[in-house]
């Protein structure tokens, strides 16, 4: 009589979670060299099998176009040889980063002679739920493996061909480097029930990280029994202070909004101090027009639009809380720096806010009063990024305040444990 496997009566999602749990236990104690070899093997495999990846991606892109998907979403979905090479380079960058596992966060010898150390350890199994961005498949895998974690990937159905091809390449490379291939898995199934199972796999999945729009994030946060690290939407603000360098202010505004509008660190709202509005707004509105940006303006901004090339639509209350992810920006004139802060506190998603000013006092007050993951002074909002911060490819930007906040690199994918070493000590 053939004995049943303990997995035989489990759903495909639960079986995958069990395999991830087993793989995570094997990866956790590995030395840095073993993990780095696997990452370098992944980078090489991505380049060697670029045609396979791009061909699969073309299926997703064509299906998206047939469905009438918007240009910004198609941009996030699209892979080409240049983008695959960039992903491979990002993986090599992660391999070159210090290994956080085993790092002593703090330690001391207690008065009784016991040696106490708090050290970083992997989280275990990290589940990623994300939308049509196949680059996340590779970024998440690299960061999870480097930090000693197994990863369960749940991308959107719109990128199923791309993600299937990518995970096939990743698993082959990881297995070929001597690590368990089950350290990298796609969550099986395409329906919502598979996502619900993943969100309820408490005890098998240690943490979930959602990456996507507000609806996706809210669904995961409200529906999960697995702990969630909330990566929030990016309703980012640029505030132009009364004392400012006009050329710098225009450059920062255009870079923040138009350099890549489909990402969470692009600016969605412009706030202008009333004392500088007459000088700044005509220049800014023309520059936004040249960049193809539509301005959702309040009445005070609209008053300065005459004679400019600006495309203006009246702002509504909804505009102040909208993450456009497109060539649109909301704009208002404010009475003071404190008024700008009040507006940000009311409408911001807590991601990134920028001030452009030549006043040190204004910069200091703004950074003290604004409570977001990142506050930029005379710099574009687009710098809120793990790669730009030197963390390597980030796994997301957390807008919550527990465990991780801001761009999440390798240390944010670890927990800690205490190691107590005595010499026959009893209490």
CSV table of C-alpha atoms in Angstrom, one decimal:
chain,number,residue,atom,x,y,z
A,1,UNK,CA,0.0,0.0,0.0
A,2,UNK,CA,1.5,3.4,-1.1
A,3,UNK,CA,1.6,5.9,1.7
A,4,UNK,CA,0.3,9.4,1.1
A,5,UNK,CA,2.5,12.4,1.0
A,6,UNK,CA,1.6,14.9,3.8
A,7,UNK,CA,1.0,17.4,0.9
A,8,UNK,CA,-1.5,15.2,-1.0
A,9,UNK,CA,-4.6,16.6,0.5
A,10,UNK,CA,-3.5,20.2,0.5
A,11,UNK,CA,-4.4,22.9,-2.0
A,12,UNK,CA,-1.8,23.9,-4.5
A,13,UNK,CA,-1.2,27.3,-2.8
A,14,UNK,CA,-0.7,25.6,0.6
A,15,UNK,CA,1.7,23.0,-0.9
A,16,UNK,CA,3.7,25.9,-2.4
A,17,UNK,CA,3.8,27.6,1.0
A,18,UNK,CA,5.0,24.4,2.7
A,19,UNK,CA,7.8,24.1,0.1
A,20,UNK,CA,8.7,27.7,0.6
A,21,UNK,CA,8.9,27.2,4.4
A,22,UNK,CA,11.2,24.2,3.9
A,23,UNK,CA,13.4,26.1,1.5
A,24,UNK,CA,13.6,29.1,3.8
A,25,UNK,CA,15.0,26.9,6.5
A,26,UNK,CA,17.7,25.7,4.1
A,27,UNK,CA,18.7,29.1,3.0
A,28,UNK,CA,18.7,30.9,6.3
A,29,UNK,CA,22.1,29.6,7.5
A,30,UNK,CA,23.9,29.8,4.2
A,31,UNK,CA,27.1,31.9,4.0
A,32,UNK,CA,27.2,35.1,1.9
A,33,UNK,CA,29.2,33.4,-0.8
A,34,UNK,CA,26.6,30.8,-1.5
A,35,UNK,CA,23.8,33.4,-1.8
A,36,UNK,CA,26.0,35.7,-3.9
A,37,UNK,CA,26.8,32.8,-6.3
A,38,UNK,CA,23.1,32.2,-6.8
A,39,UNK,CA,22.5,35.9,-7.5
A,40,UNK,CA,25.3,36.1,-10.1
A,41,UNK,CA,23.9,32.9,-11.7
A,42,UNK,CA,20.5,34.7,-11.9
A,43,UNK,CA,22.1,37.8,-13.5
A,44,UNK,CA,23.9,35.7,-16.1
A,45,UNK,CA,20.8,33.6,-16.9
A,46,UNK,CA,18.6,36.7,-17.4
A,47,UNK,CA,21.1,37.9,-20.0
A,48,UNK,CA,21.5,34.6,-21.7
A,49,UNK,CA,17.7,33.9,-21.9
A,50,UNK,CA,16.7,37.5,-22.7
A,51,UNK,CA,14.9,36.4,-25.9
A,52,UNK,CA,12.8,33.9,-24.0
A,53,UNK,CA,11.8,36.5,-21.5
A,54,UNK,CA,11.0,39.3,-24.0
A,55,UNK,CA,9.0,36.9,-26.2
A,56,UNK,CA,6.8,35.9,-23.3
A,57,UNK,CA,6.4,39.5,-22.3
A,58,UNK,CA,5.3,40.4,-25.8
A,59,UNK,CA,2.2,38.1,-25.2
A,60,UNK,CA,1.3,40.1,-22.1
A,61,UNK,CA,1.8,43.5,-23.8
A,62,UNK,CA,-0.3,42.5,-26.8
A,63,UNK,CA,-3.1,41.2,-24.6
A,64,UNK,CA,-3.0,44.5,-22.6
A,65,UNK,CA,-3.2,46.6,-25.8
A,66,UNK,CA,-6.1,44.5,-27.1
A,67,UNK,CA,-7.9,45.1,-23.7
A,68,UNK,CA,-7.4,48.9,-24.1
A,69,UNK,CA,-4.9,49.2,-21.2
A,70,UNK,CA,-3.5,52.7,-20.7
A,71,UNK,CA,0.0,53.7,-21.8
A,72,UNK,CA,1.4,54.1,-18.3
A,73,UNK,CA,0.4,50.6,-17.3
A,74,UNK,CA,1.8,49.2,-20.6
A,75,UNK,CA,5.0,51.0,-19.9
A,76,UNK,CA,5.3,49.3,-16.5
A,77,UNK,CA,4.5,46.0,-18.0
A,78,UNK,CA,6.9,46.1,-21.0
A,79,UNK,CA,10.2,44.4,-21.0
A,80,UNK,CA,12.8,44.8,-23.7
A,81,UNK,CA,16.5,43.7,-24.0
A,82,UNK,CA,17.7,46.9,-22.4
A,83,UNK,CA,15.3,46.5,-19.4
A,84,UNK,CA,16.3,42.9,-18.9
A,85,UNK,CA,20.0,43.9,-18.9
A,86,UNK,CA,19.1,46.6,-16.3
A,87,UNK,CA,17.4,43.9,-14.2
A,88,UNK,CA,20.5,41.7,-14.4
A,89,UNK,CA,22.7,44.7,-13.4
A,90,UNK,CA,20.4,45.4,-10.4
A,91,UNK,CA,20.8,41.7,-9.3
A,92,UNK,CA,24.6,42.1,-9.5
A,93,UNK,CA,24.4,45.3,-7.5
A,94,UNK,CA,22.5,43.4,-4.8
A,95,UNK,CA,25.1,40.6,-4.8
A,96,UNK,CA,27.7,43.3,-4.1
A,97,UNK,CA,25.9,44.6,-1.1
A,98,UNK,CA,26.8,43.6,2.5
A,99,UNK,CA,24.9,40.6,3.8
A,100,UNK,CA,22.6,41.8,6.7
A,101,UNK,CA,22.2,38.3,8.2
A,102,UNK,CA,24.3,37.9,11.3
A,103,UNK,CA,24.9,41.6,11.8
A,104,UNK,CA,25.0,42.5,15.4
A,105,UNK,CA,22.4,45.2,16.0
A,106,UNK,CA,23.5,45.8,19.6
A,107,UNK,CA,25.4,43.8,22.2
A,108,UNK,CA,26.9,44.1,25.6
A,109,UNK,CA,28.2,42.1,28.5
A,110,UNK,CA,25.6,42.4,31.3
A,111,UNK,CA,26.7,43.1,34.9
A,112,UNK,CA,26.3,39.4,35.7
A,113,UNK,CA,28.7,38.4,33.1
A,114,UNK,CA,26.3,37.1,30.4
A,115,UNK,CA,27.1,38.1,26.9
A,116,UNK,CA,24.0,39.5,25.1
A,117,UNK,CA,23.8,40.1,21.4
A,118,UNK,CA,20.9,41.0,19.1
A,119,UNK,CA,21.6,39.8,15.6
A,120,UNK,CA,19.8,40.0,12.3
A,121,UNK,CA,18.0,36.9,11.0
A,122,UNK,CA,15.9,36.3,7.9
A,123,UNK,CA,12.1,36.9,8.1
A,124,UNK,CA,11.5,33.4,6.6
A,125,UNK,CA,8.9,33.2,3.8
A,126,UNK,CA,8.1,36.6,2.1
A,127,UNK,CA,5.0,36.8,0.0
A,128,UNK,CA,4.8,39.5,-2.6
A,129,UNK,CA,1.5,40.5,-4.2
A,130,UNK,CA,2.0,43.0,-7.0
A,131,UNK,CA,0.5,44.3,-10.2
A,132,UNK,CA,1.7,44.5,-13.8
A,133,UNK,CA,5.4,45.1,-13.1
A,134,UNK,CA,7.5,42.0,-14.0
A,135,UNK,CA,10.7,43.7,-12.9
A,136,UNK,CA,9.4,43.2,-9.3
A,137,UNK,CA,9.7,39.5,-9.9
A,138,UNK,CA,13.4,39.8,-10.2
A,139,UNK,CA,14.0,42.6,-7.7
A,140,UNK,CA,12.0,40.8,-5.0
A,141,UNK,CA,13.8,37.5,-5.6
A,142,UNK,CA,17.2,39.0,-5.5
A,143,UNK,CA,16.6,40.9,-2.2
A,144,UNK,CA,14.8,38.0,-0.6
A,145,UNK,CA,17.6,35.5,-1.4
A,146,UNK,CA,20.4,37.9,-0.4
A,147,UNK,CA,18.7,38.3,3.0
A,148,UNK,CA,18.2,34.6,3.4
A,149,UNK,CA,14.5,34.4,2.7
A,150,UNK,CA,12.3,32.3,0.4
A,151,UNK,CA,9.9,34.3,-1.8
A,152,UNK,CA,6.3,33.5,-2.9
A,153,UNK,CA,5.5,35.7,-5.9
A,154,UNK,CA,1.9,36.6,-6.9
A,155,UNK,CA,1.9,38.9,-9.9
A,156,UNK,CA,-1.2,40.1,-11.7
A,157,UNK,CA,-2.8,38.0,-14.4
A,158,UNK,CA,-1.9,40.7,-16.9
A,159,UNK,CA,1.8,39.7,-16.6
A,160,UNK,CA,1.3,35.9,-16.3
A,161,UNK,CA,3.4,35.0,-19.3
A,162,UNK,CA,6.3,37.3,-18.3
A,163,UNK,CA,6.3,36.2,-14.7
A,164,UNK,CA,6.1,32.5,-15.7
A,165,UNK,CA,9.1,32.9,-18.0
A,166,UNK,CA,11.1,34.9,-15.4
A,167,UNK,CA,10.5,32.5,-12.6
A,168,UNK,CA,11.4,29.6,-14.8
A,169,UNK,CA,14.8,31.3,-15.4
A,170,UNK,CA,15.2,32.2,-11.8
A,171,UNK,CA,14.5,28.7,-10.5
A,172,UNK,CA,16.9,27.1,-13.0
A,173,UNK,CA,19.6,29.5,-12.0
A,174,UNK,CA,19.0,29.1,-8.2
A,175,UNK,CA,18.9,25.3,-8.5
A,176,UNK,CA,21.9,25.2,-10.7
A,177,UNK,CA,23.9,27.2,-8.0
A,178,UNK,CA,23.1,24.6,-5.4
A,179,UNK,CA,20.2,26.4,-3.6
A,180,UNK,CA,16.7,24.9,-3.3
A,181,UNK,CA,14.8,26.0,-6.4
A,182,UNK,CA,11.6,26.2,-4.2
A,183,UNK,CA,13.2,29.3,-2.6
A,184,UNK,CA,11.5,31.1,-5.6
A,185,UNK,CA,8.0,30.2,-6.5
A,186,UNK,CA,5.0,31.7,-8.3
A,187,UNK,CA,1.8,31.3,-6.3
A,188,UNK,CA,-0.2,28.7,-8.4
A,189,UNK,CA,-3.6,29.6,-9.8
A,190,UNK,CA,-4.9,32.7,-11.5
A,191,UNK,CA,-8.1,33.4,-9.6
A,192,UNK,CA,-8.8,35.5,-6.5
A,193,UNK,CA,-9.2,32.5,-4.3
A,194,UNK,CA,-5.4,31.8,-4.7
A,195,UNK,CA,-4.7,35.3,-3.4
A,196,UNK,CA,-7.1,34.8,-0.5
A,197,UNK,CA,-5.3,31.6,0.4
A,198,UNK,CA,-2.0,33.3,0.4
A,199,UNK,CA,-3.3,36.0,2.6
A,200,UNK,CA,-4.6,33.4,5.1
A,201,UNK,CA,-1.4,31.3,5.1
A,202,UNK,CA,-0.4,32.4,8.6
A,203,UNK,CA,2.3,30.2,10.0
A,204,UNK,CA,3.6,29.3,6.6
A,205,UNK,CA,4.1,32.8,5.2
A,206,UNK,CA,5.8,35.1,7.6
A,207,UNK,CA,5.1,38.4,6.0
A,208,UNK,CA,3.2,39.8,2.9
A,209,UNK,CA,4.3,42.9,1.0
A,210,UNK,CA,1.7,44.3,-1.5
A,211,UNK,CA,3.0,46.5,-4.3
A,212,UNK,CA,0.5,48.3,-6.5
A,213,UNK,CA,-2.4,50.7,-6.4
A,214,UNK,CA,-4.5,51.8,-3.4
A,215,UNK,CA,-7.2,49.1,-4.0
A,216,UNK,CA,-4.7,46.3,-4.1
A,217,UNK,CA,-2.9,47.5,-0.9
A,218,UNK,CA,-6.2,48.0,0.9
A,219,UNK,CA,-7.4,44.5,0.0
A,220,UNK,CA,-4.3,42.9,1.3
A,221,UNK,CA,-4.1,45.0,4.5
A,222,UNK,CA,-7.7,44.4,5.4
A,223,UNK,CA,-8.0,40.8,4.3
A,224,UNK,CA,-4.8,39.2,5.5
A,225,UNK,CA,-4.2,37.1,8.6
A,226,UNK,CA,-0.5,37.1,7.6
A,227,UNK,CA,1.4,40.2,8.9
A,228,UNK,CA,1.6,42.9,6.2
A,229,UNK,CA,4.2,45.5,5.5
A,230,UNK,CA,2.1,48.2,3.9
A,231,UNK,CA,3.7,49.9,0.8
A,232,UNK,CA,1.5,52.9,0.3
A,233,UNK,CA,0.4,54.9,-2.7
A,234,UNK,CA,2.5,58.0,-3.7
A,235,UNK,CA,0.5,61.2,-3.5
A,236,UNK,CA,3.7,63.2,-3.4
A,237,UNK,CA,3.9,67.0,-3.1
A,238,UNK,CA,6.3,69.7,-4.3
A,239,UNK,CA,6.1,73.0,-2.3
A,240,UNK,CA,7.7,76.1,-3.8
A,241,UNK,CA,8.5,78.4,-0.9
A,242,UNK,CA,8.4,82.3,-0.9
A,243,UNK,CA,12.2,82.4,-1.0
A,244,UNK,CA,13.4,80.2,-3.9
A,245,UNK,CA,15.6,79.9,-6.9
A,246,UNK,CA,13.1,80.0,-9.8
A,247,UNK,CA,15.3,78.0,-12.2
A,248,UNK,CA,15.9,75.3,-9.7
A,249,UNK,CA,12.3,75.2,-8.7
A,250,UNK,CA,11.1,74.7,-12.3
A,251,UNK,CA,13.7,72.0,-12.8
A,252,UNK,CA,12.8,70.1,-9.7
A,253,UNK,CA,9.1,70.3,-10.4
A,254,UNK,CA,9.4,69.0,-14.0
A,255,UNK,CA,11.8,66.2,-12.9
A,256,UNK,CA,9.5,65.2,-10.0
A,257,UNK,CA,6.4,65.1,-12.3
A,258,UNK,CA,7.4,64.2,-15.8
A,259,UNK,CA,10.7,62.2,-15.7
A,260,UNK,CA,8.6,59.1,-15.2
A,261,UNK,CA,5.1,59.8,-14.1
A,262,UNK,CA,3.9,56.2,-13.8
A,263,UNK,CA,5.8,55.5,-10.6
A,264,UNK,CA,4.9,56.1,-6.9
A,265,UNK,CA,7.6,58.7,-6.3
A,266,UNK,CA,6.5,61.1,-9.0
A,267,UNK,CA,4.9,64.3,-7.8
A,268,UNK,CA,1.1,64.5,-7.9
A,269,UNK,CA,0.5,68.0,-6.3
A,270,UNK,CA,2.2,71.3,-6.7
A,271,UNK,CA,1.8,73.9,-3.9
A,272,UNK,CA,3.1,77.5,-4.4
A,273,UNK,CA,3.5,80.2,-1.8
A,274,UNK,CA,1.4,83.2,-2.7
A,275,UNK,CA,4.4,85.6,-2.5
A,276,UNK,CA,6.2,83.8,-5.4
A,277,UNK,CA,3.2,82.8,-7.4
A,278,UNK,CA,3.2,85.7,-9.9
A,279,UNK,CA,6.9,85.1,-10.8
A,280,UNK,CA,6.9,81.3,-10.6
A,281,UNK,CA,3.6,80.1,-12.0
A,282,UNK,CA,3.7,81.4,-15.6
A,283,UNK,CA,7.2,79.8,-16.0
A,284,UNK,CA,6.1,76.6,-14.3
A,285,UNK,CA,2.8,76.3,-16.3
A,286,UNK,CA,4.7,76.7,-19.6
A,287,UNK,CA,7.3,74.1,-18.6
A,288,UNK,CA,4.6,71.7,-17.5
A,289,UNK,CA,2.8,72.3,-20.9
A,290,UNK,CA,6.0,71.5,-22.8
A,291,UNK,CA,6.3,68.3,-20.8
A,292,UNK,CA,2.7,67.4,-21.8
A,293,UNK,CA,1.3,67.7,-18.2
A,294,UNK,CA,-2.3,68.7,-17.6
A,295,UNK,CA,-2.8,70.9,-14.6
A,296,UNK,CA,-5.8,70.4,-12.3
A,297,UNK,CA,-5.7,73.9,-10.9
A,298,UNK,CA,-7.5,75.8,-8.1
A,299,UNK,CA,-8.8,79.3,-8.9
A,300,UNK,CA,-5.7,81.0,-7.7
A,301,UNK,CA,-3.4,79.0,-10.0
A,302,UNK,CA,-5.8,79.5,-12.9
A,303,UNK,CA,-5.5,83.2,-12.5
A,304,UNK,CA,-1.9,83.0,-13.6
A,305,UNK,CA,-2.5,80.8,-16.6
A,306,UNK,CA,-3.4,83.5,-19.0
A,307,UNK,CA,-0.9,83.8,-21.8
A,308,UNK,CA,0.7,80.5,-21.0
A,309,UNK,CA,0.5,77.2,-23.0
A,310,UNK,CA,-0.9,75.4,-20.0
A,311,UNK,CA,-3.7,72.8,-20.3
A,312,UNK,CA,-5.9,73.7,-17.3
A,313,UNK,CA,-8.8,71.8,-15.8
A,314,UNK,CA,-10.6,73.0,-12.6
A,315,UNK,CA,-9.4,71.0,-9.6
A,316,UNK,CA,-12.0,69.2,-7.5
A,317,UNK,CA,-11.6,67.7,-4.0
A,318,UNK,CA,-10.8,64.4,-5.5
A,319,UNK,CA,-7.7,65.8,-7.2
A,320,UNK,CA,-6.0,66.5,-3.9
A,321,UNK,CA,-6.0,62.9,-3.0
A,322,UNK,CA,-5.4,61.3,-6.4
A,323,UNK,CA,-2.3,59.4,-7.4
A,324,UNK,CA,-2.5,60.1,-11.1
A,325,UNK,CA,0.5,58.0,-12.3
A,326,UNK,CA,0.1,60.0,-15.5
A,327,UNK,CA,0.9,63.4,-17.1
A,328,UNK,CA,-1.5,65.1,-14.7
A,329,UNK,CA,-0.8,67.2,-11.6
A,330,UNK,CA,-3.0,69.1,-9.1
A,331,UNK,CA,-1.9,72.6,-8.2
A,332,UNK,CA,-2.8,75.2,-5.6
A,333,UNK,CA,-1.6,78.5,-4.3
A,334,UNK,CA,-1.1,78.6,-0.5
A,335,UNK,CA,-0.9,81.5,1.9
A,336,UNK,CA,2.2,80.3,3.8
A,337,UNK,CA,4.5,77.4,4.5
A,338,UNK,CA,2.2,76.4,7.4
A,339,UNK,CA,-0.7,76.3,5.0
A,340,UNK,CA,1.3,74.1,2.7
A,341,UNK,CA,2.0,71.7,5.6
A,342,UNK,CA,-1.6,71.7,6.6
A,343,UNK,CA,-2.6,70.8,3.0
A,344,UNK,CA,0.0,68.0,3.0
A,345,UNK,CA,-1.1,66.6,6.3
A,346,UNK,CA,-4.7,66.5,5.1
A,347,UNK,CA,-4.1,64.9,1.7
A,348,UNK,CA,-0.7,63.2,1.6
A,349,UNK,CA,-0.3,59.4,1.5
A,350,UNK,CA,2.8,59.8,3.6
A,351,UNK,CA,5.3,58.9,0.8
A,352,UNK,CA,7.5,61.9,-0.2
A,353,UNK,CA,7.2,65.6,0.0
A,354,UNK,CA,9.7,68.2,-1.3
A,355,UNK,CA,10.4,71.9,-0.5
A,356,UNK,CA,12.3,74.1,-2.9
A,357,UNK,CA,13.7,77.1,-0.9
A,358,UNK,CA,16.7,79.2,-0.3
A,359,UNK,CA,15.7,79.7,3.3
A,360,UNK,CA,17.4,77.4,5.8
A,361,UNK,CA,14.7,78.3,8.4
A,362,UNK,CA,11.9,77.3,6.0
A,363,UNK,CA,13.7,74.1,5.1
A,364,UNK,CA,14.2,73.3,8.8
A,365,UNK,CA,10.5,74.0,9.7
A,366,UNK,CA,9.2,72.0,6.7
A,367,UNK,CA,11.3,68.9,7.5
A,368,UNK,CA,10.2,69.1,11.2
A,369,UNK,CA,6.5,69.5,10.5
A,370,UNK,CA,6.0,67.1,7.6
A,371,UNK,CA,5.5,63.5,8.6
A,372,UNK,CA,6.2,61.4,5.5
A,373,UNK,CA,8.7,58.6,4.8
A,374,UNK,CA,11.0,61.1,3.0
A,375,UNK,CA,11.2,64.9,3.0
A,376,UNK,CA,13.4,66.3,0.3
A,377,UNK,CA,15.0,69.8,0.4
A,378,UNK,CA,15.9,71.2,-3.0
A,379,UNK,CA,15.7,67.8,-4.6
A,380,UNK,CA,13.3,65.9,-6.7
A,381,UNK,CA,10.8,63.5,-5.2
A,382,UNK,CA,12.1,60.9,-7.7
A,383,UNK,CA,15.1,60.2,-5.4
A,384,UNK,CA,12.9,58.2,-3.0
A,385,UNK,CA,14.1,54.9,-4.2
A,386,UNK,CA,16.2,52.1,-2.8
A,387,UNK,CA,18.7,52.2,-5.7
A,388,UNK,CA,19.1,56.0,-5.4
A,389,UNK,CA,19.6,55.7,-1.7
A,390,UNK,CA,22.3,53.1,-2.2
A,391,UNK,CA,20.3,50.2,-0.8
A,392,UNK,CA,20.2,48.2,-4.1
A,393,UNK,CA,17.0,47.2,-5.8
A,394,UNK,CA,14.2,47.9,-3.2
A,395,UNK,CA,11.4,45.6,-2.5
A,396,UNK,CA,8.9,48.5,-1.9
A,397,UNK,CA,8.5,51.8,-0.2
A,398,UNK,CA,6.8,51.3,3.2
A,399,UNK,CA,4.5,54.1,4.3
A,400,UNK,CA,3.7,52.6,7.7
A,401,UNK,CA,5.7,53.2,10.8
A,402,UNK,CA,6.3,49.8,12.3
A,403,UNK,CA,9.3,47.6,11.4
A,404,UNK,CA,10.1,49.4,8.1
A,405,UNK,CA,9.5,52.9,6.7
A,406,UNK,CA,10.6,54.3,3.4
A,407,UNK,CA,12.5,52.4,0.7
A,408,UNK,CA,13.0,48.8,1.9
A,409,UNK,CA,16.4,47.3,1.3
A,410,UNK,CA,18.1,44.2,2.7
A,411,UNK,CA,18.0,45.1,6.4
A,412,UNK,CA,14.2,45.6,6.2
A,413,UNK,CA,13.9,42.0,5.1
A,414,UNK,CA,15.3,40.7,8.3
A,415,UNK,CA,14.1,40.4,11.9
A,416,UNK,CA,16.3,39.9,14.9
A,417,UNK,CA,16.9,37.4,17.6
A,418,UNK,CA,18.8,37.6,20.9
A,419,UNK,CA,21.7,35.3,21.6
A,420,UNK,CA,22.4,34.9,25.3
A,421,UNK,CA,25.8,33.3,26.2
A,422,UNK,CA,26.6,32.4,29.8
A,423,UNK,CA,29.0,30.2,31.7
A,424,UNK,CA,26.7,28.2,33.9
A,425,UNK,CA,24.6,31.2,34.7
A,426,UNK,CA,21.3,30.5,36.5
A,427,UNK,CA,18.7,33.0,37.6
